[in-house]
Amino acid sequence: MNSRKKIIVLGATGSIGTSALDIARHYPERFEVVAVSAHRNEAQLRAISDEFGSRRFALSGRDGAQAIDAMIRECEADIVVNGIAGASGLSPSIAALESGKDLALANKETIVMAGSLIRKLAEKRGRKILPVDSEHSAVFSLIESQGKENVAEIVLTASGGPFRTWSNERLREAKPEDALKHPTWNMGAKITIDSASLANKGLEVIEACRLFDVPPERVKVVVHPQSLVHSFVRTVDGVLYAQISPPDMRHPILSALSWPERVPNYLEELAFDRICTMHFEPPRYSDFPLLGLAYRAAGLSGKYTIAYNAANEVAVAAFLDRRLSFPGIAATVADTLDGDWSGEPQSHEEIILADAMAREKAEAAIKGHNE
Ligand code: NDP
Ligand code: MG
C-alpha cells in the first residue's frame, strides 16, 4: 500500500507519545512516523527516531520551542499527534493546522486556552481536530453516530482519582506521592495530580464546551471508578449511549489516527467472561472545588478559562515542590479567577499574554497563602 498516513508525534517520549508510537509499530502498513519531538529527553528521542526512521526530530528544551513549530511547518505530513504536556502545546497545535495538517489532540490545554481560535483555524484550512482525550474521543464518535441535532447532553465520566473516598480532613494532608497513585490510568505527573483534584475533569468540561460548541449546563460529570465507560451522550428522547472499552489510551489514539476509517483492533477488548462491575456516583463538588470553578470559567466568555488553566499549572508545580498544600491548589485557582478576565482574546499573542498574567497572579496568591 502506498497511501500510508504520515504522522508527526509531539511529546514522543511521554505517556501519550509512547502509546501513539506503539500504534505506529503495530500498523507499519498504515502509518509512517515522519517526525518526533520531546523537551529534554534526547537519548530516548534519538532512539525513537532511529527505530521509526523519522526524517526530523526537535528537542525544545535544547533548541527552544520554535524548533518544534519549524519542524511541523517544514515537514510534509497528514496528521500531528499533540502529546505535549501543558500550555506549551498550544503553539504547535496552531502550527499544525496552519500548515494544513489534521490534529490528533491530546493536549487539552490547546482547546481550553484557545478553543474558538483553533476551531476557526481548522475550519479556514479545512482540517480536522480529532480529540484524543478518551472522554472527548468517546463523545466525538457518539455524536457522529447519533447526529449532533439529536444530542441533548454530554455526560463525561471521571475515575474520581486516588482521593475519591478520602474525607475532607484527610485531603488537607494529601501529599504528592498520594496524588501520584492513580487507580486506573498510567499518565504523566501533571495530569495525574489533576485527576486527584478533579481539575482534569474541570479542564475536560471546558474542552467539551469549546470543542462541541455546547453550554456548560449541557455537560454533566459522573464519577465512574472503573474507567470502562469513557463517556455518554443523552439524546433528546432521553436515552443514554455509552462508549466502553478497557482504560488504554491506545484506543482513542487509534480512533483519531485512523478516522474516518475503523481498523481491526489489536488491543485488549472488554470480555464478559468474568464478573464486571460498573459503579457510578455524583462528584463531591464541595470537597473538590476545582470542578465547580471550571464550570464557572466555562460559562464566562473572555479569558477565564486561560486563567483557570495557567493558575492550576502553577499551583500543581508548587504542590509537587511541596510549597503548597493540596487544598491550596483550588484556593490559588479561585484567587486568580477573582481578577478581571473579561474580553475575548483576538490573537495567539493575546492568549499568551493572558496566560503570563494569570501565572503571575497565581504565584502571588501562593506567596500569600504561605505567609
Ligand atoms: P507526559 O508528561 O508523560 O509527556 C509529556 C511530553 O511532552 C514528553 O514527551 C515531554 O518531553 C514533552 N514536553 C514536556 N514539556 C514540554 C515543553 N515545554 N515543550 C515541548 N514538549 C514538552 O504527559 P502525558 O503524555 O501524560 O500528557 C500529554 C498531554 O496529553 C497533556 O496535555 C495531557 O493532559 C493529555 N492527556 C494525557 C493522557 C494520558 O493518558 N497520559 C490522557 C488524556 C490527555 P520530555 O520527555 O523530553 O520531557
Ligand atoms: Mg480524559
Coordinates of C-alpha atoms and ligand atoms in Angstrom, one line a residue:
M1 CA 0.0 0.0 0.0
N2 CA 1.5 3.4 -0.9
S3 CA -1.1 5.5 0.9
R4 CA 0.5 5.4 4.4
K5 CA -0.6 8.2 6.6
K6 CA 2.4 10.4 7.5
I7 CA 2.3 11.3 11.2
I8 CA 4.2 13.7 13.4
V9 CA 4.3 12.7 17.1
L10 CA 4.8 15.6 19.5
G11 CA 5.8 14.6 23.1
A12 CA 7.0 11.3 21.7
T13 CA 8.8 10.4 25.0
G14 CA 5.7 10.9 27.2
S15 CA 2.8 8.7 28.0
I16 CA 0.6 9.7 25.0
G17 CA 3.6 9.7 22.7
T18 CA 4.6 6.2 23.7
S19 CA 1.1 4.9 23.1
A20 CA 1.0 6.6 19.7
L21 CA 4.3 5.1 18.7
D22 CA 3.0 1.6 19.8
I23 CA 0.2 2.0 17.3
A24 CA 2.6 3.0 14.5
R25 CA 4.7 0.0 15.4
H26 CA 1.7 -2.3 15.0
Y27 CA 0.4 -0.9 11.7
P28 CA 3.6 -0.2 9.7
E29 CA 1.5 -0.6 6.5
R30 CA -0.8 2.2 7.6
F31 CA 1.3 4.8 9.4
E32 CA 4.7 6.3 8.8
V33 CA 6.3 8.4 11.7
V34 CA 8.0 11.2 9.8
A35 CA 9.0 13.5 12.7
V36 CA 9.0 13.4 16.5
S37 CA 9.6 15.9 19.4
A38 CA 10.5 15.9 23.1
H39 CA 11.6 18.5 25.5
R40 CA 14.8 17.3 27.2
N41 CA 15.0 13.6 26.8
E42 CA 17.4 13.5 23.9
A43 CA 18.6 9.9 24.3
Q44 CA 15.1 8.5 24.1
L45 CA 14.2 10.8 21.3
R46 CA 17.2 9.7 19.2
A47 CA 16.3 6.0 19.9
I48 CA 12.7 6.6 18.7
S49 CA 13.9 8.5 15.6
D50 CA 16.2 5.6 14.7
E51 CA 13.6 2.9 15.3
F52 CA 11.0 4.6 13.1
G53 CA 13.4 6.1 10.6
S54 CA 11.8 9.5 11.0
R55 CA 13.4 12.3 9.0
R56 CA 13.2 15.0 11.6
F57 CA 13.3 15.5 15.4
A58 CA 13.0 18.6 17.6
L59 CA 14.2 19.0 21.1
S60 CA 12.5 22.1 22.6
G61 CA 14.5 22.1 25.9
R62 CA 17.7 22.4 24.0
D63 CA 16.8 24.3 20.8
G64 CA 13.7 26.4 22.0
A65 CA 10.0 26.0 21.5
Q66 CA 10.2 27.4 17.9
A67 CA 12.2 24.3 16.9
I68 CA 9.0 22.2 17.2
D69 CA 6.9 24.8 15.3
A70 CA 9.5 25.0 12.5
M71 CA 9.7 21.2 12.2
I72 CA 5.9 20.9 11.9
R73 CA 5.7 23.7 9.3
E74 CA 8.6 22.3 7.2
C75 CA 7.6 18.6 7.3
E76 CA 5.1 17.1 4.9
A77 CA 2.6 15.1 6.9
D78 CA -1.1 14.2 7.1
I79 CA -1.7 14.4 10.9
V80 CA 0.1 15.7 14.0
V81 CA -0.4 13.9 17.4
N82 CA -0.1 16.5 20.0
G83 CA 1.0 14.8 23.2
I84 CA 2.9 17.7 24.7
A85 CA 2.1 18.4 28.4
G86 CA 0.7 21.8 29.4
A87 CA 0.3 25.2 27.8
S88 CA 3.4 24.7 25.6
G89 CA 1.2 22.5 23.4
L90 CA -0.8 25.5 22.0
S91 CA 1.7 26.9 19.6
P92 CA 2.4 23.5 17.9
S93 CA -1.3 23.0 17.5
I94 CA -1.6 26.3 15.7
A95 CA 1.5 25.4 13.6
A96 CA -0.1 22.0 12.6
L97 CA -3.4 23.5 11.4
E98 CA -1.8 26.5 9.7
S99 CA 0.5 24.2 7.7
G100 CA -2.5 22.2 6.6
K101 CA -2.3 19.1 8.8
D102 CA -5.1 17.4 10.8
L103 CA -4.7 17.5 14.6
A104 CA -5.0 14.4 16.8
L105 CA -5.3 16.4 20.0
A106 CA -4.4 15.0 23.4
N107 CA -3.1 18.4 24.6
K108 CA -6.4 19.7 26.1
E109 CA -4.8 23.0 27.1
T110 CA -4.9 23.9 23.4
I111 CA -8.7 23.9 23.5
V112 CA -9.1 25.3 27.0
M113 CA -6.9 28.3 26.1
A114 CA -7.8 28.9 22.5
G115 CA -10.9 26.9 21.6
S116 CA -12.5 29.4 19.3
L117 CA -9.3 30.5 17.6
I118 CA -8.3 26.8 17.0
R119 CA -11.8 25.9 15.6
K120 CA -11.8 28.8 13.3
L121 CA -8.3 28.0 12.1
A122 CA -9.3 24.3 11.4
E123 CA -12.4 25.5 9.5
K124 CA -10.5 28.0 7.5
R125 CA -7.8 25.4 6.5
G126 CA -10.4 22.6 6.0
R127 CA -8.6 20.4 8.6
K128 CA -10.0 18.2 11.3
I129 CA -9.5 18.3 15.0
L130 CA -9.7 14.7 16.3
P131 CA -9.9 14.5 20.1
V132 CA -7.6 12.0 21.8
D133 CA -8.7 12.7 25.3
S134 CA -10.6 9.5 26.0
E135 CA -13.8 11.2 27.1
H136 CA -13.9 13.5 24.1
S137 CA -12.9 10.8 21.7
A138 CA -15.9 8.9 23.0
V139 CA -18.2 11.9 22.7
F140 CA -16.9 12.6 19.2
S141 CA -17.8 9.2 17.9
L142 CA -21.2 9.1 19.8
I143 CA -22.1 12.5 18.3
E144 CA -21.1 11.2 14.9
S145 CA -23.3 8.1 15.3
Q146 CA -26.3 9.9 16.9
G147 CA -26.2 13.1 14.9
K148 CA -25.4 16.4 16.7
E149 CA -29.0 17.7 16.4
N150 CA -30.2 14.7 18.4
V151 CA -27.8 15.1 21.3
A152 CA -29.3 16.9 24.3
E153 CA -26.5 16.4 26.8
I154 CA -22.9 15.1 27.2
V155 CA -22.1 13.1 30.3
L156 CA -18.3 12.9 31.0
T157 CA -17.1 10.1 33.2
A158 CA -14.4 10.7 35.8
S159 CA -12.5 7.9 37.6
G160 CA -12.6 10.0 40.8
G161 CA -8.8 9.6 41.2
P162 CA -7.0 8.3 44.3
F163 CA -8.9 10.6 46.7
R164 CA -12.4 9.6 45.7
T165 CA -13.1 8.2 49.1
W166 CA -10.9 10.5 51.2
S167 CA -12.6 12.7 53.8
N168 CA -12.2 16.5 53.6
E169 CA -9.9 16.4 56.7
R170 CA -7.7 13.8 55.1
L171 CA -7.5 15.8 51.8
R172 CA -5.8 18.7 53.7
E173 CA -2.9 16.4 54.5
A174 CA -2.6 14.8 51.0
K175 CA 1.0 14.6 49.7
P176 CA 2.3 14.5 46.1
E177 CA 3.1 10.8 46.5
D178 CA -0.5 10.1 47.4
A179 CA -1.9 12.1 44.5
L180 CA 0.5 10.4 42.0
K181 CA -1.1 6.9 42.7
H182 CA -3.8 6.8 40.0
P183 CA -6.1 3.8 40.4
T184 CA -6.9 3.2 36.7
W185 CA -4.8 5.3 34.3
N186 CA -1.0 5.5 33.9
M187 CA -0.2 9.1 32.8
G188 CA 2.2 12.0 33.2
A189 CA 2.6 13.7 36.6
K190 CA 0.7 16.9 35.9
I191 CA -2.5 15.2 34.6
T192 CA -2.3 12.6 37.4
I193 CA -2.4 15.4 40.0
D194 CA -5.2 17.0 38.1
S195 CA -7.1 13.7 38.2
A196 CA -6.8 13.6 42.0
S197 CA -8.1 17.2 42.4
L198 CA -10.8 16.9 39.6
A199 CA -9.1 19.8 37.8
N200 CA -8.6 17.4 35.0
K201 CA -12.4 16.9 34.8
G202 CA -12.8 20.6 35.0
L203 CA -10.4 21.1 32.1
E204 CA -12.4 18.4 30.2
V205 CA -15.8 20.2 30.9
I206 CA -14.3 23.3 29.3
E207 CA -12.8 21.2 26.5
A208 CA -16.2 19.6 25.8
C209 CA -18.0 23.0 25.7
R210 CA -15.5 24.6 23.3
L211 CA -14.9 21.5 21.1
F212 CA -18.5 20.5 20.7
D213 CA -20.0 24.0 21.0
V214 CA -22.3 23.3 23.9
P215 CA -23.0 25.4 27.0
P216 CA -21.8 24.1 30.4
E217 CA -25.4 23.3 31.5
R218 CA -25.4 20.6 28.9
V219 CA -22.2 18.9 30.1
K220 CA -22.5 16.7 33.1
V221 CA -19.9 14.8 35.1
V222 CA -20.4 11.4 36.7
V223 CA -17.8 9.5 38.8
H224 CA -17.1 6.0 37.5
P225 CA -14.1 4.4 39.2
Q226 CA -13.6 1.5 36.8
S227 CA -12.9 3.9 33.8
L228 CA -14.7 1.5 31.4
V229 CA -17.4 3.8 30.2
H230 CA -15.4 6.7 28.6
S231 CA -18.4 9.0 28.4
F232 CA -22.1 9.1 27.4
V233 CA -24.4 11.2 25.3
R234 CA -28.0 11.6 26.1
T235 CA -30.2 12.0 23.1
V236 CA -33.3 14.3 23.0
D237 CA -35.6 11.3 23.6
G238 CA -33.9 10.7 26.9
V239 CA -31.7 7.7 26.1
L240 CA -28.1 7.4 27.2
Y241 CA -25.5 6.0 24.8
A242 CA -22.1 4.9 26.2
Q243 CA -18.7 4.1 24.7
I244 CA -17.0 1.2 26.5
S245 CA -13.5 -0.3 26.4
P246 CA -10.7 -1.1 28.9
P247 CA -8.8 2.0 30.0
D248 CA -6.0 2.2 27.5
M249 CA -5.2 5.4 25.7
R250 CA -4.2 3.5 22.6
H251 CA -7.9 3.1 21.8
P252 CA -8.7 6.8 21.4
I253 CA -5.3 7.4 19.7
L254 CA -6.0 4.7 17.2
S255 CA -9.5 6.1 16.5
A256 CA -8.0 9.6 15.9
L257 CA -5.2 8.3 13.7
S258 CA -7.5 6.1 11.5
W259 CA -10.5 8.4 11.3
P260 CA -12.8 8.2 9.3
E261 CA -12.0 4.5 8.9
R262 CA -12.1 1.9 11.7
V263 CA -9.3 -0.6 11.7
P264 CA -9.1 -4.1 13.1
N265 CA -8.2 -3.9 16.7
Y266 CA -5.1 -5.5 18.4
L267 CA -5.8 -4.1 21.9
E268 CA -7.5 -5.9 24.8
E269 CA -11.3 -5.8 24.5
L270 CA -13.8 -5.9 27.3
A271 CA -14.9 -9.5 27.6
F272 CA -17.8 -10.6 29.8
D273 CA -16.2 -13.9 30.8
R274 CA -16.0 -12.8 34.5
I275 CA -18.0 -10.5 36.7
C276 CA -17.7 -7.0 35.6
T277 CA -18.9 -4.2 37.9
M278 CA -19.7 -0.7 36.8
H279 CA -20.3 1.8 39.5
F280 CA -21.5 5.4 39.1
E281 CA -21.8 8.2 41.7
P282 CA -22.1 12.0 41.7
P283 CA -18.9 14.1 42.1
R284 CA -18.3 15.6 45.6
Y285 CA -18.3 19.2 44.4
S286 CA -17.7 20.8 47.8
D287 CA -14.6 18.7 48.6
F288 CA -13.1 19.1 45.1
P289 CA -13.8 22.8 44.3
L290 CA -11.7 22.8 41.1
L291 CA -14.6 21.1 39.2
G292 CA -17.1 23.8 40.1
L293 CA -14.6 26.6 39.3
A294 CA -14.1 25.1 35.9
Y295 CA -17.9 25.2 35.3
R296 CA -17.8 28.9 36.3
A297 CA -14.9 29.7 33.9
A298 CA -16.6 27.7 31.1
G299 CA -19.8 29.8 31.4
L300 CA -17.9 33.1 31.1
S301 CA -16.5 34.3 27.8
G302 CA -13.2 36.1 27.8
K303 CA -10.0 34.8 29.3
Y304 CA -11.3 33.0 32.3
T305 CA -10.5 29.5 31.0
I306 CA -6.9 30.7 30.2
A307 CA -6.6 31.9 33.8
Y308 CA -8.0 28.7 35.2
N309 CA -5.5 26.6 33.3
A310 CA -2.5 28.8 34.0
A311 CA -3.2 29.1 37.7
N312 CA -3.7 25.4 38.0
E313 CA -0.4 24.6 36.2
V314 CA 1.4 27.0 38.6
A315 CA -0.3 25.6 41.6
V316 CA 0.3 22.0 40.7
A317 CA 4.0 22.7 40.2
A318 CA 4.1 24.4 43.7
F319 CA 2.2 21.3 45.2
L320 CA 4.8 19.0 43.6
D321 CA 7.6 21.2 45.0
R322 CA 5.9 20.9 48.4
R323 CA 5.4 24.7 48.5
L324 CA 1.6 24.4 48.6
S325 CA -1.0 22.1 50.3
F326 CA -3.4 20.1 48.2
P327 CA -6.4 22.3 49.0
G328 CA -4.1 25.3 48.2
I329 CA -4.3 24.3 44.5
A330 CA -8.0 25.1 44.4
A331 CA -7.6 28.2 46.6
T332 CA -4.9 29.5 44.2
V333 CA -7.1 29.0 41.1
A334 CA -10.1 30.6 42.9
D335 CA -7.9 33.7 43.8
T336 CA -6.7 34.0 40.3
L337 CA -10.1 33.7 38.8
D338 CA -11.2 36.6 41.0
G339 CA -9.4 39.0 38.8
D340 CA -10.9 40.6 35.7
W341 CA -10.5 38.3 32.8
S342 CA -13.2 39.7 30.6
G343 CA -12.7 40.5 26.9
E344 CA -12.4 37.8 24.3
P345 CA -8.7 37.4 23.2
Q346 CA -8.3 38.1 19.5
S347 CA -5.0 36.5 18.7
H348 CA -2.4 34.0 19.8
E349 CA -0.3 36.8 21.3
E350 CA -3.2 38.0 23.5
I351 CA -3.7 34.4 24.7
I352 CA 0.0 34.1 25.7
L353 CA -0.2 37.5 27.4
A354 CA -3.3 36.5 29.5
D355 CA -1.6 33.2 30.3
A356 CA 1.5 35.0 31.6
M357 CA -0.6 37.5 33.7
A358 CA -2.5 34.6 35.2
R359 CA 0.7 32.8 36.1
E360 CA 2.0 36.0 37.9
K361 CA -1.2 36.4 39.8
A362 CA -1.2 32.7 40.8
E363 CA 2.4 32.9 42.1
A364 CA 1.4 36.0 44.1
A365 CA -1.5 34.1 45.6
I366 CA 0.7 31.1 46.5
K367 CA 3.1 33.5 48.3
G368 CA 0.0 35.0 50.1
H369 CA -1.1 31.5 51.2
N370 CA 2.3 30.7 52.6
E371 CA 2.7 33.9 54.6
Ligands
NDP1 P1 4.0 13.3 29.9 O1 4.5 14.2 30.9 O2 4.0 11.8 30.0 O3 4.7 13.6 28.5 C1 4.9 15.0 28.1 C2 5.7 15.0 26.7 O4 5.8 16.4 26.3 C3 7.1 14.5 26.8 O5 7.5 13.9 25.6 C4 7.9 15.7 27.1 O6 9.3 15.6 26.7 C5 7.2 16.8 26.3 N1 7.3 18.1 26.9 C6 7.3 18.4 28.2 N2 7.4 19.8 28.4 C7 7.5 20.3 27.1 C8 7.6 21.6 26.7 N3 7.7 22.7 27.5 N4 7.6 21.8 25.3 C9 7.5 20.7 24.5 N5 7.4 19.5 24.9 C10 7.4 19.2 26.2 O7 2.5 13.8 29.6 P2 1.2 13.0 29.1 O8 1.6 12.1 27.9 O9 0.6 12.3 30.2 O10 0.2 14.1 28.6 C11 0.4 14.9 27.4 C12 -0.9 15.7 27.1 O11 -1.9 14.7 26.9 C13 -1.4 16.6 28.3 O12 -2.0 17.7 27.7 C14 -2.4 15.7 29.0 O13 -3.4 16.5 29.6 C15 -3.0 15.0 27.7 N6 -3.6 13.7 28.1 C16 -2.9 12.7 28.6 C17 -3.5 11.5 28.9 C18 -2.7 10.3 29.4 O14 -3.2 9.2 29.5 N7 -1.4 10.5 29.6 C19 -4.9 11.3 28.7 C20 -5.6 12.4 28.1 C21 -5.0 13.6 27.8 P3 10.5 15.1 27.7 O15 10.2 13.6 27.9 O16 11.7 15.4 27.0 O17 10.3 15.9 29.0
MG2 MG -9.5 12.4 29.8

